Tab-separated table of C-alpha atoms and ligand atoms in Angstrom:
chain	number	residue	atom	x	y	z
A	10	UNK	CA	-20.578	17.200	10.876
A	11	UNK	CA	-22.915	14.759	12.418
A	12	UNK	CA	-26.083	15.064	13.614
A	13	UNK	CA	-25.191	12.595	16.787
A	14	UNK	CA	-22.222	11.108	18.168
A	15	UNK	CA	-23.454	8.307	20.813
A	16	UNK	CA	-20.688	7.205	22.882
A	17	UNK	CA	-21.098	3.521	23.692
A	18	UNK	CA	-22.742	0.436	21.885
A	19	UNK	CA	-24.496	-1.467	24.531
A	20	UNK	CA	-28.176	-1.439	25.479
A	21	UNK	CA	-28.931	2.767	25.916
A	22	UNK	CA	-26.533	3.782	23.238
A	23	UNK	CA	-27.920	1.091	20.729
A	24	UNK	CA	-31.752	2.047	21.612
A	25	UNK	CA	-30.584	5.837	21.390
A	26	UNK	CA	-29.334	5.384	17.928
A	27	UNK	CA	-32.507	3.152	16.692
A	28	UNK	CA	-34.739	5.997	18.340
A	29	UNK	CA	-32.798	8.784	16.223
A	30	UNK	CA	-32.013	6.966	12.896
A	31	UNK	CA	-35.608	6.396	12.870
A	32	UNK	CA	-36.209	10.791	12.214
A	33	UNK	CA	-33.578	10.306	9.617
A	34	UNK	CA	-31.009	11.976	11.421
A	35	UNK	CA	-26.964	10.873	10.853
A	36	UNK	CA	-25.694	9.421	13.779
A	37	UNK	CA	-22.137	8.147	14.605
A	38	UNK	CA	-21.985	5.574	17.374
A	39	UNK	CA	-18.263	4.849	18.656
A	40	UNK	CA	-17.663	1.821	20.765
A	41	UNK	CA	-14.819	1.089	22.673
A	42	UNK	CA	-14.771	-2.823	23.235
A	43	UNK	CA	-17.634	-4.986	21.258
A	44	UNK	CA	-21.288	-4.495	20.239
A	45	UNK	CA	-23.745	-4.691	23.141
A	46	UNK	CA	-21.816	-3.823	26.565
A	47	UNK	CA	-22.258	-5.698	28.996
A	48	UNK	CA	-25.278	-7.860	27.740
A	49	UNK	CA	-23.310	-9.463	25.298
A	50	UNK	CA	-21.554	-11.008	28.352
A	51	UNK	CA	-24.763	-12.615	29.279
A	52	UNK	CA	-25.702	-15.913	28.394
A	53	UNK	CA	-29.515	-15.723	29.061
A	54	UNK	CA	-31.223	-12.440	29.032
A	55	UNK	CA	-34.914	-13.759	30.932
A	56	UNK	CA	-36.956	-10.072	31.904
A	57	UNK	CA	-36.569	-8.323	28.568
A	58	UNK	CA	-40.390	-7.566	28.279
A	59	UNK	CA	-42.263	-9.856	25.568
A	60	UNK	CA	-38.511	-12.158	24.940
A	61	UNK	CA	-39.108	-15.271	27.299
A	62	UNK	CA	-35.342	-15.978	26.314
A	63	UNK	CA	-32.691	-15.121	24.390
A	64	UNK	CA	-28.880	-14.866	24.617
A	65	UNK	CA	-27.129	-11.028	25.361
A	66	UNK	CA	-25.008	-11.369	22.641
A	67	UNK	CA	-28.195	-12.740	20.546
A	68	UNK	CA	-30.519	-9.556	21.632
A	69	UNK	CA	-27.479	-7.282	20.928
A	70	UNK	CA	-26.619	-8.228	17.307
A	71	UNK	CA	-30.626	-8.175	16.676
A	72	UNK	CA	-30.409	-4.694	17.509
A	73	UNK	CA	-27.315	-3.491	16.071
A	74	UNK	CA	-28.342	-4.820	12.803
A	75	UNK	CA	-31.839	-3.170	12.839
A	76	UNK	CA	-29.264	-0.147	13.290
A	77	UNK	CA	-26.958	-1.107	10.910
A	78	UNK	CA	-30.203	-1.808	8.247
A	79	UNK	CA	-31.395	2.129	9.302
A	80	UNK	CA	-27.806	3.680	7.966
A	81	UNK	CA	-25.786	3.937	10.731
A	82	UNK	CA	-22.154	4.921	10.737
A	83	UNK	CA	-19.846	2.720	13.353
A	84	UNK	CA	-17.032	2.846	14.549
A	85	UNK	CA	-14.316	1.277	17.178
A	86	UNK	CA	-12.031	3.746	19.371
A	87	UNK	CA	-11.978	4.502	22.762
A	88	UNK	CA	-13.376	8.464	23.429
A	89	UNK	CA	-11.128	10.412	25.268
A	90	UNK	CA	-12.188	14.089	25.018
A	91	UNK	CA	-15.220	16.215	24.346
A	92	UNK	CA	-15.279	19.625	23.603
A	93	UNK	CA	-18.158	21.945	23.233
A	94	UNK	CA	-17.189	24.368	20.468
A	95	UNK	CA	-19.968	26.730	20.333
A	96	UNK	CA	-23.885	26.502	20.283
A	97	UNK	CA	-24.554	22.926	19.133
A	98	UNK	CA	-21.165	22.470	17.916
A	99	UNK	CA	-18.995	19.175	19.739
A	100	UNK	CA	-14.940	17.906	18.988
A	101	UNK	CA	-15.294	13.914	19.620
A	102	UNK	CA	-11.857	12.582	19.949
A	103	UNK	CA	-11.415	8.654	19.703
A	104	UNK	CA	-8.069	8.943	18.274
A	105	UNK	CA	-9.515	9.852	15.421
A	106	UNK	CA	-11.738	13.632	15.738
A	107	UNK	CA	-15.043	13.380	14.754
A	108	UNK	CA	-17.533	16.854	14.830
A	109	UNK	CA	-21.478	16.863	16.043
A	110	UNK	CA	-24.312	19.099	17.247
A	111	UNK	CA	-25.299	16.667	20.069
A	112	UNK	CA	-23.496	13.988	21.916
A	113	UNK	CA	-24.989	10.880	23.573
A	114	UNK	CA	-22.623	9.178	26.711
A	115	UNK	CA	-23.975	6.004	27.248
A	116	UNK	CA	-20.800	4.626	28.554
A	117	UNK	CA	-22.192	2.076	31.035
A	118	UNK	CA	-19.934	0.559	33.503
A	119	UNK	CA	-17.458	-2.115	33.754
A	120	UNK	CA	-16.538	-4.948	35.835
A	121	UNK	CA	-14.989	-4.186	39.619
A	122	UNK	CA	-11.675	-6.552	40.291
A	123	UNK	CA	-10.334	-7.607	43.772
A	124	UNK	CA	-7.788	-5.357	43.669
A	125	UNK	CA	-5.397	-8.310	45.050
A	126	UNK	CA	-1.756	-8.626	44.182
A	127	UNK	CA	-1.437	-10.807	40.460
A	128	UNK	CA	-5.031	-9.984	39.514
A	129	UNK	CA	-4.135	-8.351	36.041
A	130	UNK	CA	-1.418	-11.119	35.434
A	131	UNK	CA	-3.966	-13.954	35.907
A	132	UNK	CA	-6.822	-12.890	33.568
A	133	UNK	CA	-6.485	-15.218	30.979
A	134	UNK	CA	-4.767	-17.388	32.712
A	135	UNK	CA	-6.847	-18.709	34.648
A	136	UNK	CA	-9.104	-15.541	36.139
A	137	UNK	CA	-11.936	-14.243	34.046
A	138	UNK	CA	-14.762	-11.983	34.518
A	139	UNK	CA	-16.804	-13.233	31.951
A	140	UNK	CA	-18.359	-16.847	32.438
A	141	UNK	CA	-20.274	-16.477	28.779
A	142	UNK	CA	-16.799	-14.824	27.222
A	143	UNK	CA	-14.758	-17.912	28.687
A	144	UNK	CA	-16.318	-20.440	30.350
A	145	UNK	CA	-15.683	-23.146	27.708
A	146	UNK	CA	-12.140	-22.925	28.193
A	147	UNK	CA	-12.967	-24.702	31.576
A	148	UNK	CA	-15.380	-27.586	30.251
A	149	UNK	CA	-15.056	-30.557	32.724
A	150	UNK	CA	-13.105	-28.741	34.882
A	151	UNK	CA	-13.533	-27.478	39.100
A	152	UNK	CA	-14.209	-23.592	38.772
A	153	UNK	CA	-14.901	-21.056	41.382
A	154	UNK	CA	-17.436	-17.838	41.100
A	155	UNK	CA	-16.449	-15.376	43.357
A	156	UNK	CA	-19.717	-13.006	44.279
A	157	UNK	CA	-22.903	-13.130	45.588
A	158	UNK	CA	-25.852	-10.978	42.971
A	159	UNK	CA	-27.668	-11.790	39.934
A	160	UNK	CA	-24.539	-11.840	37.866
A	161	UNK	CA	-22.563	-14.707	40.365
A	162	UNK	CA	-25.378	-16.647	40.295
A	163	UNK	CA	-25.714	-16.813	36.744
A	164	UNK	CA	-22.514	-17.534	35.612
A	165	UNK	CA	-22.606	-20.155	38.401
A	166	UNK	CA	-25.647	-21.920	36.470
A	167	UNK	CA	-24.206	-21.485	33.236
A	168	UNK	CA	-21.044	-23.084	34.241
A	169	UNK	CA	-22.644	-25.804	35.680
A	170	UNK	CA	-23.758	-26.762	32.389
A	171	UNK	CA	-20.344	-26.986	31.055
A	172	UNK	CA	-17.836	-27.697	34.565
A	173	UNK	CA	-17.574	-30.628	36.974
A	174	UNK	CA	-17.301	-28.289	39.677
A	175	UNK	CA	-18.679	-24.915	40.735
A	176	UNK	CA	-17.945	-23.689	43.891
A	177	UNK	CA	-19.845	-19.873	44.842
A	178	UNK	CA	-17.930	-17.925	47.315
A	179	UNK	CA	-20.012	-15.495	49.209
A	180	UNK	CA	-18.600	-12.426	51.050
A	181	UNK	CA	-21.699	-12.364	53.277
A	182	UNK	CA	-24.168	-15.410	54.482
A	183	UNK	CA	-26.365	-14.677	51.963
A	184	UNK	CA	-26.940	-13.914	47.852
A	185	UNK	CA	-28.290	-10.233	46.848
A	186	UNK	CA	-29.408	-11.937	43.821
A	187	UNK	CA	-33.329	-12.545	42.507
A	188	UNK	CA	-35.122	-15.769	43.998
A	189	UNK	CA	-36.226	-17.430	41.445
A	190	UNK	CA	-32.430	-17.704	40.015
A	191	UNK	CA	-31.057	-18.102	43.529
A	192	UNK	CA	-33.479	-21.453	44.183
A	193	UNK	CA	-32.397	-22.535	40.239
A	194	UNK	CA	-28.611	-22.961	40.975
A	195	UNK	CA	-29.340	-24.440	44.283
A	196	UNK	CA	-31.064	-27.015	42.609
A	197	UNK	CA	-28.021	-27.634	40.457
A	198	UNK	CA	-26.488	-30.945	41.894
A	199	UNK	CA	-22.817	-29.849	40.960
A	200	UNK	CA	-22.842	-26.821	42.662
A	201	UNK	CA	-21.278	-25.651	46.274
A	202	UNK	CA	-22.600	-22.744	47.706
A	203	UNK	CA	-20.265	-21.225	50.633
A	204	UNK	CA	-20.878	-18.310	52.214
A	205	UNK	CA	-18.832	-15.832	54.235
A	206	UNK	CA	-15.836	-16.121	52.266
A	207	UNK	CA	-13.558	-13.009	51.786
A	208	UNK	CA	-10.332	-12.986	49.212
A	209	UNK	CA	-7.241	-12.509	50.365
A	210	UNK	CA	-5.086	-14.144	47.934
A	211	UNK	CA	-4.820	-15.360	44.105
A	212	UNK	CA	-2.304	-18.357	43.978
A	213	UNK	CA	-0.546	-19.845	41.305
A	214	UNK	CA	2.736	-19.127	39.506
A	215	UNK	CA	1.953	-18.285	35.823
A	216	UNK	CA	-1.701	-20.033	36.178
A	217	UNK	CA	-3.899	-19.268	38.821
A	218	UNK	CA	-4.643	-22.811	41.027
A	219	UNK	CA	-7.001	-21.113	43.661
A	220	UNK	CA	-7.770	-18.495	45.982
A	221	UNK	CA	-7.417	-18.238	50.035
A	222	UNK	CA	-9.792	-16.818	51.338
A	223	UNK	CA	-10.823	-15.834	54.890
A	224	UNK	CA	-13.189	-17.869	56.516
A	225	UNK	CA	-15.034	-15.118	58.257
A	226	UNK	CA	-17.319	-17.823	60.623
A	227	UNK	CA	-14.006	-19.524	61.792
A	228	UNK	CA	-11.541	-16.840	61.401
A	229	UNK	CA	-9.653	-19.293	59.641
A	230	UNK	CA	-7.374	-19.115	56.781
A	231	UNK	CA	-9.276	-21.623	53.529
A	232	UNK	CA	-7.442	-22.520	50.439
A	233	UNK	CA	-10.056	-23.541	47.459
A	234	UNK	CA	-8.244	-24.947	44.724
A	235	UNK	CA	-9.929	-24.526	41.335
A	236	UNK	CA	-8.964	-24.450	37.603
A	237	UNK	CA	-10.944	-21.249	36.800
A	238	UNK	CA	-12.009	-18.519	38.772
A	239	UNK	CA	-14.927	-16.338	37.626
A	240	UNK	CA	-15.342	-12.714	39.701
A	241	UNK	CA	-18.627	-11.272	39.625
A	242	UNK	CA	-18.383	-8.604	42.232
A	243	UNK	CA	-19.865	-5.722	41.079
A	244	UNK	CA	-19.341	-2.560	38.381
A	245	UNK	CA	-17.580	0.937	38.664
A	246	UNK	CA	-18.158	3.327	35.677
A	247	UNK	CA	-15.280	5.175	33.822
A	248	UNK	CA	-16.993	8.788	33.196
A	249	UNK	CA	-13.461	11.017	33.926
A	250	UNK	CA	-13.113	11.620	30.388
A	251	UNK	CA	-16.289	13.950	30.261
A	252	UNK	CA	-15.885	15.016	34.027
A	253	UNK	CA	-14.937	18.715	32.162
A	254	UNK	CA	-18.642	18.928	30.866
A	255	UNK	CA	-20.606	16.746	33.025
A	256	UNK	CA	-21.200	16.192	37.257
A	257	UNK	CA	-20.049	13.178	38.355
A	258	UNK	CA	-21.943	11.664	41.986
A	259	UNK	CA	-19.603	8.996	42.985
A	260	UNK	CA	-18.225	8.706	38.998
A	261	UNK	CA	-21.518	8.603	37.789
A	262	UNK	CA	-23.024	11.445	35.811
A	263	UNK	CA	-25.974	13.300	37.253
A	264	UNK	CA	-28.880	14.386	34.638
A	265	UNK	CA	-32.334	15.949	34.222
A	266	UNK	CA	-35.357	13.594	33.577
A	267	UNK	CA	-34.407	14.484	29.807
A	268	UNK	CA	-30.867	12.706	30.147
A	269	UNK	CA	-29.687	16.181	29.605
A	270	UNK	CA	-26.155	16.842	31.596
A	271	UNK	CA	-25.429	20.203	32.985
A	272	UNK	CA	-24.001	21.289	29.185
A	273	UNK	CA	-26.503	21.832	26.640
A	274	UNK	CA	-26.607	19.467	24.215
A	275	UNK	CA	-24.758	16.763	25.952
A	276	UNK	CA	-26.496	13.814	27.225
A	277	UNK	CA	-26.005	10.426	29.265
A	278	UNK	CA	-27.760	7.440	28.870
A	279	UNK	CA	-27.849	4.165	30.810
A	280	UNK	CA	-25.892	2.544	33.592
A	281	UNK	CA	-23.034	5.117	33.180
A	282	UNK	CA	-25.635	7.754	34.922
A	283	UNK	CA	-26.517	8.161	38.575
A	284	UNK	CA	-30.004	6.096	38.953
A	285	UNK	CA	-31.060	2.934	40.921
A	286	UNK	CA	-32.070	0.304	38.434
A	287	UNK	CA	-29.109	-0.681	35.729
A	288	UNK	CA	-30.758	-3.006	33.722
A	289	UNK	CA	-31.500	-3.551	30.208
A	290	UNK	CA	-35.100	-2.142	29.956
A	291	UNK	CA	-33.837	1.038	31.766
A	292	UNK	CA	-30.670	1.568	29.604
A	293	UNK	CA	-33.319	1.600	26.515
A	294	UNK	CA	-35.448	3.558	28.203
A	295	UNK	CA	-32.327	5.974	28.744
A	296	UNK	CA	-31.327	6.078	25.456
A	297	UNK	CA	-34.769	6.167	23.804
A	298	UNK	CA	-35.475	9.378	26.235
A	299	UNK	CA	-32.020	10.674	24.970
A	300	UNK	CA	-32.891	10.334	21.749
A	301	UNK	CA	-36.313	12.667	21.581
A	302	UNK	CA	-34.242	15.217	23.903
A	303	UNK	CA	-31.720	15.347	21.090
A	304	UNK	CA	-34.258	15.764	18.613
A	305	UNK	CA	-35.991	18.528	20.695
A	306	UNK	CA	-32.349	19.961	21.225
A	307	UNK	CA	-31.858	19.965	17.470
A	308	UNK	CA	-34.271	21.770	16.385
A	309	UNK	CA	-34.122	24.602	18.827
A	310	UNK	CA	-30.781	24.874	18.135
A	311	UNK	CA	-29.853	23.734	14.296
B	417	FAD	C1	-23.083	-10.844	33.185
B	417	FAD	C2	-24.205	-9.834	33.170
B	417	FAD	C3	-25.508	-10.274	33.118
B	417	FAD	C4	-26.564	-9.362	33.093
B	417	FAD	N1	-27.839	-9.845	32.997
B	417	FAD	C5	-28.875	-8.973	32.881
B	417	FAD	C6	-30.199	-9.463	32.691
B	417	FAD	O1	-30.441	-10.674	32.643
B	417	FAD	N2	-31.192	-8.552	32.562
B	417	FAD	C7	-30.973	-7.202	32.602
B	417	FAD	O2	-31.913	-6.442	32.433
B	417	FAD	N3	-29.718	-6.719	32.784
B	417	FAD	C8	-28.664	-7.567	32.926
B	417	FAD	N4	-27.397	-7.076	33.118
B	417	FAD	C9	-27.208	-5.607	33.216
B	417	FAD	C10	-27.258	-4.976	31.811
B	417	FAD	O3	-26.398	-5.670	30.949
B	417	FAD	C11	-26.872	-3.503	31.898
B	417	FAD	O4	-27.747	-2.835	32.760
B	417	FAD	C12	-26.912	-2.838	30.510
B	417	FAD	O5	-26.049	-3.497	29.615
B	417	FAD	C13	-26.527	-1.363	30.590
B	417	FAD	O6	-26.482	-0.869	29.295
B	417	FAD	P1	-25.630	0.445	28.940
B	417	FAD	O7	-25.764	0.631	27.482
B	417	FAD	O8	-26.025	1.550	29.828
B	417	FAD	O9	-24.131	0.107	29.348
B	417	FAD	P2	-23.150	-1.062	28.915
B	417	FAD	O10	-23.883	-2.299	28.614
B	417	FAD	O11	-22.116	-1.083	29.987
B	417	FAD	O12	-22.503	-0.538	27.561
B	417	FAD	C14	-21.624	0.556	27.542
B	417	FAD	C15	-20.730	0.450	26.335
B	417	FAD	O13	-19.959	1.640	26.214
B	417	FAD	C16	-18.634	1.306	25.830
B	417	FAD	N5	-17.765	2.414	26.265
B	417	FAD	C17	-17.500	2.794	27.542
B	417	FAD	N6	-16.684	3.863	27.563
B	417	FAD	C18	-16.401	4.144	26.268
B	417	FAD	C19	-15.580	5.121	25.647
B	417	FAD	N7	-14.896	6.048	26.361
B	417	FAD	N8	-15.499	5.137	24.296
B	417	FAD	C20	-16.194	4.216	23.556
B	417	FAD	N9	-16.969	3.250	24.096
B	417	FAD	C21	-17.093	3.229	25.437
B	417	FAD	C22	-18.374	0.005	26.558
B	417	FAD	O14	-17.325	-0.723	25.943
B	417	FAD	C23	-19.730	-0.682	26.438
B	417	FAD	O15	-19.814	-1.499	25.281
B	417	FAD	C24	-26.316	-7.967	33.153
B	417	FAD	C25	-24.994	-7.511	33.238
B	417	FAD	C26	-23.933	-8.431	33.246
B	417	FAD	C27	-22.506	-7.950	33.347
């Protein structure tokens, strides 16, 4: 039996384990994907307190090895179920059933799609959601970005580094994204900014060649060819595995200032939890105040 089963290896799950390991307790942390959520997807992580800059993928593998130097045991699997089996006493099942006295969810969220006809066929071929994950593929090439926040706009300046051509396609006339990045890509001389651009359709055959789009200003119909097309359009979290033991508020799950859920025992961590900031420093926040609720939990309970 472990002491700690987190459930997710980005950000809150990695700073939850760190936090724990630390007061020598044995901790399993199961992670579905890769090491570091959705971080690792970023290629410049530039309000991490005291960092000036560093790569997501960079600031993830510094952590998971301080982990990984502190003892602790990893695995891949996706989690399906929890069970509570008595006081302090949880089933983990990844495919493989694992036993602890306290579970972490730090599940985060994941990327939102178009949900336009072809989507799923094209990624890969031509669609992608993550401009650090694949924009080399499209080196010297036209792409498109299809969004308008802080994630659009930086996969729009890191592909400008890389591609001819980036075109951002706005829904609205404007970016939700932070100034100081917004005024950096516009500086960019290679790319297009259009606004008020909705998707309607993904075109190609077996490659995707563009997207049409409704021109919401002239009510016209707008083809933009491309050879890539990056969609950065927001997240959705994926918490209906635990929905037995936890509240969800719109599929994220509700907790005390503690991170506690509504089951003893069981916490959440991080963007997978109902809050208004999802950023790094607040995901290890989360998962540091996760940690010394666990503790506490422990040894009332143990
Ligand atoms: C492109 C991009 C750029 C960003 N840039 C910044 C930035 O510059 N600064 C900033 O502060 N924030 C940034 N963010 C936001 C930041 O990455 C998130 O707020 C942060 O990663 C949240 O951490 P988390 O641990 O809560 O969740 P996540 O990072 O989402 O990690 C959750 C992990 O849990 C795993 N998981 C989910 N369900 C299961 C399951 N059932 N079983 C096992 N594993 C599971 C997932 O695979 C994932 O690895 C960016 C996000 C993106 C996408």
């Amino acid at each position: 039996m472990h002491d700690v089963i987190i459930i997710g290896a980005g950000p809150a799950g990695l700073s939850a384990a760190l936090y724990l390991l630390r007061s020598n307790l044995d901790v399993l942390l199961i992670e579905k994907e890769g090491i570091g959520g959705q971080i690792a997807k970023s290629p410049r992580l530039e309000n991490y307190p005291a960092i000036e800059s560093i790569s997501g993928m960079e600031w993830a593998d510094k952590l998971f090895n301080q982990i990984d130097n502190l003892g602790v045991h990893f695995d891949f699997g996706e989690v399906t179920t929890i069970k509570k089996l008595g006081e302090a006493h949880f089933q983990v099942d990844y495919g493989t059933i694992e036993e602890s006295k306290a579970v972490i969810i730090a599940s985060g969220v994941s990327h939102r799609s178009l949900g336009l006809p072809k989507e799923e066929q094209f990624v890969g071929h031509g669609l992608s959601y993550c401009a650090t994950c694949d924009g080399a593929f499209y080196k010297d090439q036209d792409v498109l970005v299809v969004g308008d926040g802080n994630t659009a706009v930086q996969y729009a300046i890191s592909l400008a580094n890389l591609c001819k051509k980036v075109t951002i396609c706005t829904l609205f006339g404007k970016f939700f994204a932070d100034e100081i990045i917004v005024k950096r890509m516009e500086s960019l001389p290679n790319v297009v900014i259009r606004h008020n651009l909705e998707s309607k359709e993904l075109l190609g055959d077996k490659e995707l060649t563009g997207v049409r789009f409704l021109n919401k200003e002239s009510g016209e119909m707008e083809t933009l060819n491309a050879d890539g097309v990056f969609v950065a359009i927001g997240q959705v979290p994926h918490n209906e595995a635990f929905a037995p033991l936890v509240d969800l508020e719109k599929g994220f799950i509700t907790v005390d200032e503690d991170m506690q859920t509504k089951t003893p025992g069981l916490f959440a961590a991080g963007d997978c939890r109902v809050k208004k900031t999802r950023q790094v420093v607040t995901a290890v926040s989360d998962g540091a105040i996760a940690a010394v609720s666990v503790e506490k939990y422990l040894s009332r309970n143990s």
